[in-house]
Coordinates of C-alpha atoms in Angstrom, one line a residue:
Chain A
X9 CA 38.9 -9.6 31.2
X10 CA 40.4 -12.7 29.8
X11 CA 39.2 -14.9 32.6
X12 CA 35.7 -13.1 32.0
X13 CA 36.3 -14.4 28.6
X14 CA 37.3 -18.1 29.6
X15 CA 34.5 -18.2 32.0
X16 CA 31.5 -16.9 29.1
X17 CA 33.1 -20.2 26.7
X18 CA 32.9 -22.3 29.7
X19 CA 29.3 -21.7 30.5
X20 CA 28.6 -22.4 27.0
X21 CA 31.2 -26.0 27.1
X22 CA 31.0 -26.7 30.8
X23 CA 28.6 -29.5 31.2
X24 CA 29.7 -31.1 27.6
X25 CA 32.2 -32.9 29.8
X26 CA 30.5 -35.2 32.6
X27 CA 28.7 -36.5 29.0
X28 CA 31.7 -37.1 27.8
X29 CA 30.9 -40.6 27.0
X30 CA 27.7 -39.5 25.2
X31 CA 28.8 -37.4 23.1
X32 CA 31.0 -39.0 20.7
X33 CA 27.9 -41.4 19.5
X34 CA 25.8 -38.7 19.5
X35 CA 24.9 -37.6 15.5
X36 CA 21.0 -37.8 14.5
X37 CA 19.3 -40.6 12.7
X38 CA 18.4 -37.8 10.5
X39 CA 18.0 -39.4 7.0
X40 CA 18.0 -36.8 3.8
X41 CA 18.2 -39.8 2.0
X42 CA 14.2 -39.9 2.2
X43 CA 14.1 -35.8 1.2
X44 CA 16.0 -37.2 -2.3
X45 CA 13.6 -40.1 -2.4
X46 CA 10.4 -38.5 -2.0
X47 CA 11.3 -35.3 -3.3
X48 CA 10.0 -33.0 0.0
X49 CA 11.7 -30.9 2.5
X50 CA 12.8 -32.0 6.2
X51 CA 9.9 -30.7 7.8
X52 CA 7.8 -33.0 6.1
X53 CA 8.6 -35.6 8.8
X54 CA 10.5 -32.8 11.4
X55 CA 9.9 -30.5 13.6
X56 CA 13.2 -29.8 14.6
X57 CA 15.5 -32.5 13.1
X58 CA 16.2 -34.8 14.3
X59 CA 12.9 -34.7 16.8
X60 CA 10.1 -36.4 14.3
X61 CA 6.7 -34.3 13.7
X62 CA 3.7 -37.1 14.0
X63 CA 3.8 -37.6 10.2
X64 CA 7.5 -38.7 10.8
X65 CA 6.2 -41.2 13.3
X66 CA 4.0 -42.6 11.1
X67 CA 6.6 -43.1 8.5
X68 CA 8.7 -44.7 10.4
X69 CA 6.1 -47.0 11.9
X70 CA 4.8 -48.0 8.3
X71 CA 8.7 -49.5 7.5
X72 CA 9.7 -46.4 6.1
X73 CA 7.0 -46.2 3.0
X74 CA 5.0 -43.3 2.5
X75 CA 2.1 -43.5 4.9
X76 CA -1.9 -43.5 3.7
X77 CA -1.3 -44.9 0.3
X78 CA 0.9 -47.8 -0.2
X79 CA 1.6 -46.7 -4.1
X80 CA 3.5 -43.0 -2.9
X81 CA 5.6 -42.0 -6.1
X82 CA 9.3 -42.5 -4.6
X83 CA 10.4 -40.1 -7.3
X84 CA 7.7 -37.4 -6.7
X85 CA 6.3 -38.0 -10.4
X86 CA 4.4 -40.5 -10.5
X87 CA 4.7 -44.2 -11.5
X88 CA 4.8 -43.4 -15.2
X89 CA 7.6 -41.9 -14.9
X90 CA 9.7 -44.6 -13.1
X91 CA 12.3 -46.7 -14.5
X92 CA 10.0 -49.7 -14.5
X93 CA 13.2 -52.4 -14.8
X94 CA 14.7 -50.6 -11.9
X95 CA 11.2 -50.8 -10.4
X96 CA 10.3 -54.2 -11.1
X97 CA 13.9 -55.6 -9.5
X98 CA 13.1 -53.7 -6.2
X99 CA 16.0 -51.5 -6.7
X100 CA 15.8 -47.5 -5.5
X101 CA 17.0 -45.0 -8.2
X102 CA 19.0 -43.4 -5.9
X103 CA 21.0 -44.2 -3.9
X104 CA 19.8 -44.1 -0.5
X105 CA 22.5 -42.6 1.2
X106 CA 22.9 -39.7 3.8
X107 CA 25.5 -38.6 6.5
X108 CA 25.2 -36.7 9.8
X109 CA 28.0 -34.8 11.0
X110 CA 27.9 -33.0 14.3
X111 CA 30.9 -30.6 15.6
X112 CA 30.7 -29.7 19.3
X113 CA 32.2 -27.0 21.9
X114 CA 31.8 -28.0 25.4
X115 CA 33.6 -26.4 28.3
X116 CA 34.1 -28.0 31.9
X117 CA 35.9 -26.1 34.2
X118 CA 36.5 -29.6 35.5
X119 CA 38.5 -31.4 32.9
X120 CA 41.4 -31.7 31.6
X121 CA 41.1 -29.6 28.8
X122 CA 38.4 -26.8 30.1
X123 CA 37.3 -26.0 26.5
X124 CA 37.2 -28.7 24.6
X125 CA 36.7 -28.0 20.8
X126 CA 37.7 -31.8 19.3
X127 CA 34.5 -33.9 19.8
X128 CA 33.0 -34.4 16.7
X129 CA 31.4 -37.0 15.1
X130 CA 30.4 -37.9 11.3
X131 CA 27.9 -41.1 10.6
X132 CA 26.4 -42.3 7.5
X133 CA 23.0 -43.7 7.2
X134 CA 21.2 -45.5 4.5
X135 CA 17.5 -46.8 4.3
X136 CA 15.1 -47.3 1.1
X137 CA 12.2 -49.5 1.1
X138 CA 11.8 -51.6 -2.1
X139 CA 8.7 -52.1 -4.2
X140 CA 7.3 -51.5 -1.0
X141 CA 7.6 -54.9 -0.1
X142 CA 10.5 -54.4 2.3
X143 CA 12.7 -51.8 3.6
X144 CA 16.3 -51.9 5.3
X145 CA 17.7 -49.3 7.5
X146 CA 21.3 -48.5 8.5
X147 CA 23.3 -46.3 10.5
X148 CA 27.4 -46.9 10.5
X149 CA 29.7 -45.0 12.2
X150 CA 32.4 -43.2 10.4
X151 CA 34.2 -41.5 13.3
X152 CA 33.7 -40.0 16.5
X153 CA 35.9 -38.4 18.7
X154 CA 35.7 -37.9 22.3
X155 CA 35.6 -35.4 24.8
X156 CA 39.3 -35.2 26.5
X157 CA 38.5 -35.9 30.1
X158 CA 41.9 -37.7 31.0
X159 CA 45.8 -37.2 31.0
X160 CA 45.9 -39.0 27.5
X161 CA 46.8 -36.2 24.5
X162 CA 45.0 -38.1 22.4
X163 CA 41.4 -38.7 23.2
X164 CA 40.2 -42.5 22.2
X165 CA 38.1 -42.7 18.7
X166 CA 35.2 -44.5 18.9
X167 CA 35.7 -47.9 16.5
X168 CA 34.0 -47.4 12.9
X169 CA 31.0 -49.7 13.9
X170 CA 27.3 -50.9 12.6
X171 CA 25.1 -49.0 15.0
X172 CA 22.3 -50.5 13.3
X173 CA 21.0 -52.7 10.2
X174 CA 18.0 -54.2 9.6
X175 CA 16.0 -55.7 7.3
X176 CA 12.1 -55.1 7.4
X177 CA 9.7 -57.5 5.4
X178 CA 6.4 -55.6 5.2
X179 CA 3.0 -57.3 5.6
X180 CA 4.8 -60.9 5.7
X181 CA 2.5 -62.9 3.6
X182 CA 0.1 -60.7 3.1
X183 CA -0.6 -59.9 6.8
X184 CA -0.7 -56.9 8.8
X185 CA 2.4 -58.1 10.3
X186 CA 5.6 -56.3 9.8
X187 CA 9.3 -58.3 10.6
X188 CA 12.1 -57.0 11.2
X189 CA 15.1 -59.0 11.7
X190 CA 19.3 -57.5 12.6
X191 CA 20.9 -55.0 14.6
X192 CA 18.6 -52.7 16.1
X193 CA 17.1 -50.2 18.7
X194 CA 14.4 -53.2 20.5
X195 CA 10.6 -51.3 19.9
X196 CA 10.5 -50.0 23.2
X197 CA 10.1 -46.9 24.1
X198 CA 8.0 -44.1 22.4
X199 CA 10.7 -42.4 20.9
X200 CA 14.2 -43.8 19.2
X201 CA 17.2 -42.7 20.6
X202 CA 17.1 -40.2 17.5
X203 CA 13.9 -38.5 18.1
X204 CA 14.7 -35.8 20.3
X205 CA 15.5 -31.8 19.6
X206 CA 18.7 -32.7 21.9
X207 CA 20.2 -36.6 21.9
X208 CA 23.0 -35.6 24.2
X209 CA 22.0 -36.8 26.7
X210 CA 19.7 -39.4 26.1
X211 CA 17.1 -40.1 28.1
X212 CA 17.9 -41.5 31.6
X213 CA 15.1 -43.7 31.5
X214 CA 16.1 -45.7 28.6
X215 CA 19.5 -45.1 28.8
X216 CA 20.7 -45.7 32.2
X217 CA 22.8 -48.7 32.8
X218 CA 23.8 -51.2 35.7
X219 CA 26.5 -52.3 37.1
X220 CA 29.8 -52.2 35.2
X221 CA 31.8 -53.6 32.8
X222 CA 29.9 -56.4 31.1
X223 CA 26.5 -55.4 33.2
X224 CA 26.5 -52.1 30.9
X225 CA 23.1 -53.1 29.1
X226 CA 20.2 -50.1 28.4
X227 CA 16.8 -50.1 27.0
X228 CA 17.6 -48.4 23.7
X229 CA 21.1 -50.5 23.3
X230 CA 21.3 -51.5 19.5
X231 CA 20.8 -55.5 19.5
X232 CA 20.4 -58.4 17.5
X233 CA 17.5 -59.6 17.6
X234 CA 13.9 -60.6 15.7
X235 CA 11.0 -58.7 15.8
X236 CA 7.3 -58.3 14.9
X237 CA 5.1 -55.7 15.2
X238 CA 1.8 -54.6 13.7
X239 CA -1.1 -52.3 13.4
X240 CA -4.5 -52.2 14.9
X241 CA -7.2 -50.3 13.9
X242 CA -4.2 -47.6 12.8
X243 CA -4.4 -46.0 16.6
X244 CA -2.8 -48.9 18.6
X245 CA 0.9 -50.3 17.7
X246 CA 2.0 -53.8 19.4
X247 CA 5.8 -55.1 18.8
X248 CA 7.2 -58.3 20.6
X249 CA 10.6 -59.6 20.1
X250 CA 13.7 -61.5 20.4
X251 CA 17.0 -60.4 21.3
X252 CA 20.0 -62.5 20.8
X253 CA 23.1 -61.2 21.7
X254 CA 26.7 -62.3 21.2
X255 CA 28.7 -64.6 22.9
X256 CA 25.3 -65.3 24.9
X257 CA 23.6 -68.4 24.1
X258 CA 20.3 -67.8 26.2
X259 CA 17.5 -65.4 24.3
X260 CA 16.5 -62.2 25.8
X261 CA 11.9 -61.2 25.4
X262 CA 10.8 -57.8 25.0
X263 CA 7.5 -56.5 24.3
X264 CA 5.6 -53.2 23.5
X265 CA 1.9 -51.9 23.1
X266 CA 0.9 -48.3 22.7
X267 CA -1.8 -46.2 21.4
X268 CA -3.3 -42.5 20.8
X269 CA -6.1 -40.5 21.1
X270 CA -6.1 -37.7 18.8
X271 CA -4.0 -36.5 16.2
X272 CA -2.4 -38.0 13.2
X273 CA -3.1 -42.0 13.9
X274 CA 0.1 -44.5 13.2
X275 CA -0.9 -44.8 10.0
X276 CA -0.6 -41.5 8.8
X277 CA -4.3 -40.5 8.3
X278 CA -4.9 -36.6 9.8
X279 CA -8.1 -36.5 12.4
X280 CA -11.5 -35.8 11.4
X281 CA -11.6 -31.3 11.9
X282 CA -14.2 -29.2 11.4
X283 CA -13.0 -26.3 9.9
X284 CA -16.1 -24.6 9.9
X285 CA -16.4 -24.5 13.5
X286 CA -14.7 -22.2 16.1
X287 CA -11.1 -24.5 17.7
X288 CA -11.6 -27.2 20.1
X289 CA -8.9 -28.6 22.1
X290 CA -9.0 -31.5 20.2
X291 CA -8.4 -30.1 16.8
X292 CA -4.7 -29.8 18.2
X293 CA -4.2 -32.4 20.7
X294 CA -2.7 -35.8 20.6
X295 CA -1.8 -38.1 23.3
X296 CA 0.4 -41.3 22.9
X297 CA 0.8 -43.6 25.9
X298 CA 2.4 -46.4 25.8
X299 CA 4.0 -49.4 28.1
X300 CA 6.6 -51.9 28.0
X301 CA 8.8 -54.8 29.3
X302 CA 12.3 -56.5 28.7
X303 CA 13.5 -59.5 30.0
X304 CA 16.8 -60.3 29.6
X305 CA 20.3 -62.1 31.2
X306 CA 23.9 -61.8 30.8
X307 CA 27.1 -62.5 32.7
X308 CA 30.7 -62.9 32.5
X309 CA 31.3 -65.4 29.2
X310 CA 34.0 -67.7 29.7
X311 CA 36.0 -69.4 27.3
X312 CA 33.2 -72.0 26.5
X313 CA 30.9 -69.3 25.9
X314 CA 29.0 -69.9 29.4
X315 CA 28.3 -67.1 31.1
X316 CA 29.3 -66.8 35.1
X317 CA 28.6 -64.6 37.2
X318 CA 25.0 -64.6 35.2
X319 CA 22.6 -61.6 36.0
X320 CA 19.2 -61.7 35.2
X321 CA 17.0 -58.8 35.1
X322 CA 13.7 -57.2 33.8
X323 CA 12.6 -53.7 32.8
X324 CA 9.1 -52.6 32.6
X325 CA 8.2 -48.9 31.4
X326 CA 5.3 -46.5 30.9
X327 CA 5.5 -43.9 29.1
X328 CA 3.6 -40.5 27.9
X329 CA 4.0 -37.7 24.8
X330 CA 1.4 -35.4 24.3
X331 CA 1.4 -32.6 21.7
X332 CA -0.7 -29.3 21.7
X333 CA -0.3 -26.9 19.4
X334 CA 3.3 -26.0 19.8
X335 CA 3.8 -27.4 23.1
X336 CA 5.1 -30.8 23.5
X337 CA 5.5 -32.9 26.9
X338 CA 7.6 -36.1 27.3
X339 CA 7.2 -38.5 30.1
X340 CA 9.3 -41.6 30.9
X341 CA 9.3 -44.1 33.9
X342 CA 11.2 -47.3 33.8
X343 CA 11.6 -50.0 36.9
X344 CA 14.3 -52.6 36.8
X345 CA 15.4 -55.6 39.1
X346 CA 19.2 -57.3 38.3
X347 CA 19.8 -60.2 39.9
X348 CA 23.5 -59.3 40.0
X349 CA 24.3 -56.1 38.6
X350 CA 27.7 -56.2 39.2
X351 CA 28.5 -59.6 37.8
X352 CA 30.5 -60.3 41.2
X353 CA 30.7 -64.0 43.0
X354 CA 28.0 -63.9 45.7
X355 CA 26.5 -60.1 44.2
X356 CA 23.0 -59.0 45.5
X357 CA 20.0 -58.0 43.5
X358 CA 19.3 -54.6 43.0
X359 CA 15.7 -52.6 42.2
X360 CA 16.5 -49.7 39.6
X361 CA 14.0 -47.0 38.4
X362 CA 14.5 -44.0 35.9
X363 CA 12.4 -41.1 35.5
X364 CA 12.7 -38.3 32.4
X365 CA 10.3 -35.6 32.0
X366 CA 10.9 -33.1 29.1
X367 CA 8.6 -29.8 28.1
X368 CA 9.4 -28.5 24.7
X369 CA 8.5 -25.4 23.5
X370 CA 8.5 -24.6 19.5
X371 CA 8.4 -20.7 18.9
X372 CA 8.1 -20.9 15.1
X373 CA 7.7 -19.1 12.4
X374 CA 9.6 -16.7 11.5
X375 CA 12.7 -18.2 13.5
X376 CA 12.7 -21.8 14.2
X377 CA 13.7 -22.4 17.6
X378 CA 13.1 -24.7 19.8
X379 CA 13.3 -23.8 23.8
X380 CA 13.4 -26.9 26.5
X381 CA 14.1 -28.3 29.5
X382 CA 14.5 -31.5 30.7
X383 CA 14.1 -33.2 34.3
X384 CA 16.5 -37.0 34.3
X385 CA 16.5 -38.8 37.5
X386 CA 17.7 -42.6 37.9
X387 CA 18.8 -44.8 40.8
X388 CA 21.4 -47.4 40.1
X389 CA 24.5 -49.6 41.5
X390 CA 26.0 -46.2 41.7
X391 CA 23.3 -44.5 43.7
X392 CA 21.1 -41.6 42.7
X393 CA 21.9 -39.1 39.9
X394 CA 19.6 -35.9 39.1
X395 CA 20.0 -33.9 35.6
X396 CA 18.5 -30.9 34.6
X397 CA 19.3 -29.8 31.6
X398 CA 17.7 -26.4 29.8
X399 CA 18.2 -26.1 26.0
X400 CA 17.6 -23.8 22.8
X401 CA 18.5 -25.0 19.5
X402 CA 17.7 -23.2 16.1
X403 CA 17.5 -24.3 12.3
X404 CA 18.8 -21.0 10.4
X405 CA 18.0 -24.4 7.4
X406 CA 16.0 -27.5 7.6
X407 CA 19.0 -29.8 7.7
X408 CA 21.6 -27.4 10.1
X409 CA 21.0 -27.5 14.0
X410 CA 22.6 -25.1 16.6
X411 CA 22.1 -26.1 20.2
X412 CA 23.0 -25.0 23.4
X413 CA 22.4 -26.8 26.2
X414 CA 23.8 -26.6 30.1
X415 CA 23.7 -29.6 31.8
X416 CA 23.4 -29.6 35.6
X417 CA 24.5 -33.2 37.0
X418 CA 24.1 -33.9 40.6
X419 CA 25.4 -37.7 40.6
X420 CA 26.1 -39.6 43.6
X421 CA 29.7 -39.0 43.8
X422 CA 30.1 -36.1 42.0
X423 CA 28.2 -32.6 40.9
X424 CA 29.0 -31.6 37.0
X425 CA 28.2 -28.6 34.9
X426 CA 28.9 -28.5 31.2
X427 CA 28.0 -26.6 28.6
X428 CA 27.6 -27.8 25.4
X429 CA 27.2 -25.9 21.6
X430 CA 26.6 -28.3 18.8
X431 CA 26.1 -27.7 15.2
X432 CA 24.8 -30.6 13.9
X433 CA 24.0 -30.9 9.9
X434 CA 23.0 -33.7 7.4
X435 CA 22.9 -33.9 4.1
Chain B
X22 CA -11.8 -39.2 -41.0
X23 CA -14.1 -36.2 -40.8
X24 CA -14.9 -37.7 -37.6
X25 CA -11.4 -38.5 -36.3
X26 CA -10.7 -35.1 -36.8
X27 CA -13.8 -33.4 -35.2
X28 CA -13.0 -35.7 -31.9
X29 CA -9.3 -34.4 -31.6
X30 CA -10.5 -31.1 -32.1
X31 CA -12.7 -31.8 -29.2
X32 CA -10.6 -33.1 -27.4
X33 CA -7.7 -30.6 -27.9
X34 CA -10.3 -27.9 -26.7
X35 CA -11.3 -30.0 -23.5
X36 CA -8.0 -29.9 -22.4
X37 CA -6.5 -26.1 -22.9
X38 CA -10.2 -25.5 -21.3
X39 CA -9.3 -27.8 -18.1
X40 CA -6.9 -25.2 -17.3
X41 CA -8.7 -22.3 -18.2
X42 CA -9.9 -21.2 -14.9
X43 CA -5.9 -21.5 -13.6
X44 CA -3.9 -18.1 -14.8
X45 CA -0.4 -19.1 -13.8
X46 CA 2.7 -16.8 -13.7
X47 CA 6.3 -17.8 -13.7
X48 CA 8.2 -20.9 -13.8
X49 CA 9.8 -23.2 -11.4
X50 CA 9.9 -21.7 -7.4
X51 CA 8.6 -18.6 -8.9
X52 CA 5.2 -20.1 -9.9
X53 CA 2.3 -17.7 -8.7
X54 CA -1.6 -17.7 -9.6
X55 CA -2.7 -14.5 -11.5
X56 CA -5.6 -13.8 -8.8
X57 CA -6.9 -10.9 -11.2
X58 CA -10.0 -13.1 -11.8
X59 CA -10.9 -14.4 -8.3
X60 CA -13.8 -13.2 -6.4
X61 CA -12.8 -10.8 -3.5
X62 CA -12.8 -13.9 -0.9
X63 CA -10.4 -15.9 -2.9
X64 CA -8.1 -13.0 -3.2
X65 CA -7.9 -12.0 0.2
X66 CA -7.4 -16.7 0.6
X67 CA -4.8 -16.1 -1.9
X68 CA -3.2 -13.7 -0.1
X69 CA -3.1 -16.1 3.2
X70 CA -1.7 -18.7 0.7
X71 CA 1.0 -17.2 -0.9
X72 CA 2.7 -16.0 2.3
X73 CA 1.8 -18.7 4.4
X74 CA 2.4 -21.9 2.3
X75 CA 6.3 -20.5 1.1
X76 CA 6.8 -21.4 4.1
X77 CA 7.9 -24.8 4.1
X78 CA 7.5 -25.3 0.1
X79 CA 7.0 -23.3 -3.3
X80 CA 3.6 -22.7 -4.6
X81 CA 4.5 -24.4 -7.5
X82 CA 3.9 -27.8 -5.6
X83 CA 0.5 -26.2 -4.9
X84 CA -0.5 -25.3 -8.3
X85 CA 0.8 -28.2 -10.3
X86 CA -1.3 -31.0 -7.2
X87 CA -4.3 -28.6 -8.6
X88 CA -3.6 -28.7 -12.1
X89 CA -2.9 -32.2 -12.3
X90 CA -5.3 -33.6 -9.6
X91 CA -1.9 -35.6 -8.1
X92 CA -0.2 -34.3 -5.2
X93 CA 3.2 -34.3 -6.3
X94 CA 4.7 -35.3 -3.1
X95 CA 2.4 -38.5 -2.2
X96 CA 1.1 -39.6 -6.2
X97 CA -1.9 -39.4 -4.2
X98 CA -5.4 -38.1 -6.2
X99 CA -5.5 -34.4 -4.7
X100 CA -9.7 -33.8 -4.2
X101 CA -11.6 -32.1 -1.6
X102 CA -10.7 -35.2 0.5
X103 CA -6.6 -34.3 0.7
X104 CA -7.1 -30.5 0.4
X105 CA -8.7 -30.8 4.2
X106 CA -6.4 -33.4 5.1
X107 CA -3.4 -31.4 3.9
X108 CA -5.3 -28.2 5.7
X109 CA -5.6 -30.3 9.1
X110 CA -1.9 -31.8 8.6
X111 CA -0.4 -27.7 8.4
X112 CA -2.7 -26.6 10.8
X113 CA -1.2 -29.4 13.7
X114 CA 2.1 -28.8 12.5
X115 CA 3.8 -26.9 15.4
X116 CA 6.3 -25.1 12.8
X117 CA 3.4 -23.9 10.4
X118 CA 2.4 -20.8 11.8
X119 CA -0.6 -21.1 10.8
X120 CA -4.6 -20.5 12.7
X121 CA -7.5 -22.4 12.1
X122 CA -9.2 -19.5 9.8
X123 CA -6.0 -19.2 7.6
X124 CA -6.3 -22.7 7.0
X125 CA -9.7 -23.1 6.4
X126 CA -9.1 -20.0 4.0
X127 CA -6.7 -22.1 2.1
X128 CA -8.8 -25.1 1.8
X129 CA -11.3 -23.1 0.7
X130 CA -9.0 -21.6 -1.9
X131 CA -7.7 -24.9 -3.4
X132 CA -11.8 -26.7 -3.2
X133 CA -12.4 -23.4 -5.5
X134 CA -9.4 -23.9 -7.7
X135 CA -10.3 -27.3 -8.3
X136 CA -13.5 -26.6 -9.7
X137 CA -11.6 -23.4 -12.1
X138 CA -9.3 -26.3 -13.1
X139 CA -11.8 -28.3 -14.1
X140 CA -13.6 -25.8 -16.0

């Protein structure tokens, strides 16, 4: 009976533990701090949080001010009633604040400690936009504690770190050109690391790595770089940028373009319905496509800040979402060549490709769950690793997650299954 | 003087007639419309509304974007324009619950309180 028990928690933990290393960094970029600002409830920008609904999209593409009107009352009651000194100096009368907190049970029958209930994880975000004019956007990490996968008692905690922080000039001088400039997730992909119903794990595609050790670099890795991006015709989005990162003295190139056909455009503005008319497919479908490419190098840095061993590689990515009704489908392909993935003397190139496929189904009203599942394949230095990972997760509020998740890794050395409940919450 | 006071009395009877057509009950999250006046359609809209619509927010957001010809929310001017857009925003919203006639039943509910309101 008591192993009956043991083995019920550990279909629930089990597969928590080969993502052990995922885990930790895993809270939402969920930020209440706009709720406060604009007065509305979660779902205003979420389906399930931290997953963004296409009005959330839009938001976050127009710098993080109210989309389809650039003079949105921040404090939900019009300008009249704003502090106009606080107003005229750009300063939000809030402050912009928010944390995430998640607290996890994963069981591995595997690991060291079969039902792990430690892992936890509590980050603070900020992000206002001032006068309109510019917008910044931070997430910090307050604490995170591992999974325990080894003999240590004492599972490492992550370092209290920037994950991101940028600044955002909006419409630099007077154009339709948006700049962003500090630590952040590169305009890549469709969705940030953030927008999923699940983040643990993240996407194989724009989260699978090469090589080791120094060679650890991903598509959605926070960097420092400069960007631009910028709207056309509200339907098609282009971004290009620079990444510099530390202790490398060469410049990395990236670039994005998508666009959609049908729904909500970027810029917030709903598509043209007859509501006189019987449904058509399009009065519920959208489709965003959209493609990129990275270009990058790195290498062992010696004392002279020279990097040996140097590896040069390249990503390029398509990419799919399409949303009907409550159905929504996610598809991700990436290719990638390193020169030297393992930043050995003498190492060989190596071709790389990452595929993620996702089908999410939202059953609604009156309870607010979300079913998936989720296909992750990717070929690296390591050989080939399959995931398949079917989830549930319910918001009993707007700002409270439960998930369940079992995660089904066949990797090339090694098959694990964890389980992993999360209650995730921001506020 | 005469004539400064004639205008305010105008003018004070413009304005408790702008909301004339709106019977409102309750304060606050309990806002409701008093429906006792609408024609049989807009009841049976009304009815649509005020289950559908507590949904996600009170009806006092609702009543107040109506009253005032602001949505609350956005500071945008809420016309016959944003009542369909807001209509066609719930209705692709995967967690709204809500079909096509129920929404057009609402926009058609709010087009016809905006003319009460105006009243």
């Amino acid at each position: 009976m008591f192993s009956k028990s043991r083995l019920a928690l550990a279909a629930l933990s089990l597969t928590a533990a080969a993502l052990l290393p995922l885990v930790a960094p895993s809270p939402s970029h969920a930020i209440p701090a706009y709720a406060r600002q604009h007065k509305t409830e979660c779902s205003t920008c979420h389906t399930i949080y931290p997953e963004l609904n296409e009005f959330g999209e839009a938001y976050l593409r127009n710098s993080y001010v109210w989309p389809s009107g650039a003079h949105a009352a921040p404090a939900g009651k019009g300008e009249a009633q704003r502090t106009e000194g606080l107003w005229l100096s750009g300063i939000p009368e809030m402050l912009p604040v928010s944390f995430t907190a998640t607290i996890d049970a994963a069981y591995n029958s595997r690991a060291v400690d079969e039902l792990d209930l430690s892992s936890r994880s509590i980050r603070l975000q900020a992000s206002s936009a001032f006068r309109d004019v510019a917008a910044f956007y931070l997430t910090y990490n307050l604490y995170a504690q591992d999974l325990q996968t080894g003999a240590h008692n004492n599972p490492n905690n992550a370092s209290p770190d920037i994950n991101e922080l940028f600044a955002i000039w909006r419409h630099a001088l007077k154009t339709p050109v948006n700049v962003r400039i500090g630590r952040m997730e590169p305009k890549l992909s469709l969705w940030k690391k953030s927008n999923r119903v699940i983040t643990v794990p993240s996407f194989a595609s724009t989260t699978y790595t090469q090589g080791q050790g120094g060679s650890q670099w991903s598509v959605d890795t926070p960097q420092d770089a400069l960007e631009v991006n910028s709207l056309i015709g509200d339907r098609v989005l282009v971004s290009a940028g620079v990444a510099n990162r530390k202790g490398q003295n060469s410049k990395d190139y990236y670039g994005h373009i998508s666009g959609r056909f049908g729904g909500t455009d970027f810029s917030g503005h709903e598509p043209e319905v007859d509501l006189e008319k019987e449904a058509t497919v399009w009065d519920y479908l959208g489709i965003t496509v959209g493609a990129f490419g990275y270009s990058g190098h790195n290498g062992v840095i010696d004392a002279f800040g020279v990097a040996q061993e140097r590896n040069n590689f390249y990503r390029a990515g398509a990419e799919i979402d399409l949303l009907y009704k409550r159905l929504h489908l996610k598809g991700s392909g990436v290719l990638g060549r390193d020169t030297n993935p393992d930043l050995s003397a003498g190492g060989s190139a190596l071709h790389s490709h990452a595929v993620t496929v996702e089908g999410e189904y939202m059953f609604g009203a009156p309870v607010d769950v979300v079913a998936l599942m989720r296909y992750d394949y990717f070929y690296n230095l390591q050989g080939a690793t399959r995931r398949y990972i079917p989830a549930v997760a319910y918001t009993p509020l707007q700002n409270t997650k439960l998930s369940l998740e079992y995660i089904y890794e066949d990797g090339a050395q090694a098959i694990n299954r964890t389980t992993l409940a999360s209650l995730a919450f921001s506020f | 003087m005469k004539k400064t006071l004639l205008t305010l009395l105008v003018l004070a009877l413009s304005v408790s007639a702008a909301h004339a057509g709106l019977k409102v009950v309750g304060k606050g999250d309990a806002m409701r419309l008093d429906p006792s006046a609408f024609p049989p359609a807009m009841k049976a809209n009304y009815d649509i509304m005020k289950v559908r619509c507590v949904k996600c927010h009170t009806l006092e957001r609702t009543i107040v974007a109506i009253q005032t010809g602001i949505a609350p929310i956005s500071g945008q001017p809420f016309d016959r324009n944003a009542t369909k857009a807001y209509g066609v925003k719930m209705l692709r919203k995967p967690d709204s619950n809500m079909s096509k006639p129920e929404i057009k039943a609402t926009v058609d509910l709010m087009n016809y309180l905006l003319v009460e309101a105006e009243h």
